[in-house]
Amino acid sequence: MTDRLIMPDGTIREFSTEKIPTHNLHGTGCTLSSAIASNMALGESLPKAISQAKDFITAAIRRSINLRVE
């Protein structure tokens, strides 16, 4: 899965992550955006903040337990 960031100067940065087969994704978008904002508050550039946040959320999804009730 690849996301793209297009900067005001036209620079394009791609962020690729593995697709993890799981049903436990509720809240991951909000967590990702919060992690990006937190990294920027710590002084990281936008591309670096996104990269670190995506690594964080991917690791969290990978380690998640199955919470789905069938």
C-alpha positions as protocol buffer text, in pm:
chain_id: "A"
residue {
  index: 1
  type: MET
  ca { x: 0 y: 0 z: 0 }
}
residue {
  index: 2
  type: THR
  ca { x: 144 y: 337 z: -100 }
}
residue {
  index: 3
  type: ASP
  ca { x: 47 y: 686 z: 11 }
}
residue {
  index: 4
  type: ARG
  ca { x: 179 y: 1002 z: -153 }
}
residue {
  index: 5
  type: LEU
  ca { x: 262 y: 1340 z: -6 }
}
residue {
  index: 6
  type: ILE
  ca { x: 283 y: 1625 z: -256 }
}
residue {
  index: 7
  type: MET
  ca { x: 466 y: 1922 z: -110 }
}
residue {
  index: 8
  type: PRO
  ca { x: 394 y: 2284 z: -215 }
}
residue {
  index: 9
  type: ASP
  ca { x: 715 y: 2287 z: -424 }
}
residue {
  index: 10
  type: GLY
  ca { x: 591 y: 1984 z: -622 }
}
residue {
  index: 11
  type: THR
  ca { x: 816 y: 1733 z: -450 }
}
residue {
  index: 12
  type: ILE
  ca { x: 644 y: 1396 z: -422 }
}
residue {
  index: 13
  type: ARG
  ca { x: 723 y: 1162 z: -136 }
}
residue {
  index: 14
  type: GLU
  ca { x: 586 y: 807 z: -134 }
}
residue {
  index: 15
  type: PHE
  ca { x: 530 y: 603 z: 180 }
}
residue {
  index: 16
  type: SER
  ca { x: 490 y: 229 z: 125 }
}
residue {
  index: 17
  type: THR
  ca { x: 375 y: -13 z: 391 }
}
residue {
  index: 18
  type: GLU
  ca { x: 273 y: -374 z: 394 }
}
residue {
  index: 19
  type: LYS
  ca { x: -95 y: -466 z: 392 }
}
residue {
  index: 20
  type: ILE
  ca { x: -170 y: -662 z: 707 }
}
residue {
  index: 21
  type: PRO
  ca { x: -475 y: -890 z: 688 }
}
residue {
  index: 22
  type: THR
  ca { x: -682 y: -800 z: 996 }
}
residue {
  index: 23
  type: HIS
  ca { x: -1025 y: -677 z: 1099 }
}
residue {
  index: 24
  type: ASN
  ca { x: -876 y: -475 z: 1387 }
}
residue {
  index: 25
  type: LEU
  ca { x: -844 y: -136 z: 1220 }
}
residue {
  index: 26
  type: HIS
  ca { x: -1099 y: 72 z: 1409 }
}
residue {
  index: 27
  type: GLY
  ca { x: -933 y: 394 z: 1523 }
}
residue {
  index: 28
  type: THR
  ca { x: -614 y: 351 z: 1323 }
}
residue {
  index: 29
  type: GLY
  ca { x: -678 y: 659 z: 1107 }
}
residue {
  index: 30
  type: CYS
  ca { x: -723 y: 881 z: 1410 }
}
residue {
  index: 31
  type: THR
  ca { x: -416 y: 727 z: 1571 }
}
residue {
  index: 32
  type: LEU
  ca { x: -213 y: 787 z: 1255 }
}
residue {
  index: 33
  type: SER
  ca { x: -311 y: 1154 z: 1233 }
}
residue {
  index: 34
  type: SER
  ca { x: -240 y: 1205 z: 1603 }
}
residue {
  index: 35
  type: ALA
  ca { x: 101 y: 1042 z: 1566 }
}
residue {
  index: 36
  type: ILE
  ca { x: 184 y: 1267 z: 1269 }
}
residue {
  index: 37
  type: ALA
  ca { x: 80 y: 1578 z: 1467 }
}
residue {
  index: 38
  type: SER
  ca { x: 276 y: 1461 z: 1772 }
}
residue {
  index: 39
  type: ASN
  ca { x: 591 y: 1403 z: 1568 }
}
residue {
  index: 40
  type: MET
  ca { x: 558 y: 1748 z: 1412 }
}
residue {
  index: 41
  type: ALA
  ca { x: 512 y: 1901 z: 1760 }
}
residue {
  index: 42
  type: LEU
  ca { x: 842 y: 1736 z: 1851 }
}
residue {
  index: 43
  type: GLY
  ca { x: 1007 y: 1925 z: 1564 }
}
residue {
  index: 44
  type: GLU
  ca { x: 1010 y: 1665 z: 1287 }
}
residue {
  index: 45
  type: SER
  ca { x: 953 y: 1770 z: 925 }
}
residue {
  index: 46
  type: LEU
  ca { x: 621 y: 1663 z: 771 }
}
residue {
  index: 47
  type: PRO
  ca { x: 774 y: 1379 z: 565 }
}
residue {
  index: 48
  type: LYS
  ca { x: 969 y: 1248 z: 866 }
}
residue {
  index: 49
  type: ALA
  ca { x: 662 y: 1280 z: 1091 }
}
residue {
  index: 50
  type: ILE
  ca { x: 453 y: 1079 z: 844 }
}
residue {
  index: 51
  type: SER
  ca { x: 720 y: 812 z: 804 }
}
residue {
  index: 52
  type: GLN
  ca { x: 756 y: 765 z: 1179 }
}
residue {
  index: 53
  type: ALA
  ca { x: 379 y: 765 z: 1233 }
}
residue {
  index: 54
  type: LYS
  ca { x: 323 y: 505 z: 962 }
}
residue {
  index: 55
  type: ASP
  ca { x: 594 y: 284 z: 1114 }
}
residue {
  index: 56
  type: PHE
  ca { x: 425 y: 321 z: 1454 }
}
residue {
  index: 57
  type: ILE
  ca { x: 74 y: 236 z: 1335 }
}
residue {
  index: 58
  type: THR
  ca { x: 195 y: -52 z: 1116 }
}
residue {
  index: 59
  type: ALA
  ca { x: 375 y: -206 z: 1412 }
}
residue {
  index: 60
  type: ALA
  ca { x: 66 y: -159 z: 1630 }
}
residue {
  index: 61
  type: ILE
  ca { x: -158 y: -330 z: 1373 }
}
residue {
  index: 62
  type: ARG
  ca { x: 93 y: -614 z: 1334 }
}
residue {
  index: 63
  type: ARG
  ca { x: 94 y: -675 z: 1712 }
}
residue {
  index: 64
  type: SER
  ca { x: -283 y: -639 z: 1757 }
}
residue {
  index: 65
  type: ILE
  ca { x: -495 y: -916 z: 1901 }
}
residue {
  index: 66
  type: ASN
  ca { x: -818 y: -1029 z: 1739 }
}
residue {
  index: 67
  type: LEU
  ca { x: -1103 y: -839 z: 1903 }
}
residue {
  index: 68
  type: ARG
  ca { x: -1367 y: -929 z: 1645 }
}
residue {
  index: 69
  type: VAL
  ca { x: -1668 y: -1112 z: 1784 }
}
residue {
  index: 70
  type: GLU
  ca { x: -1834 y: -1347 z: 1539 }
}
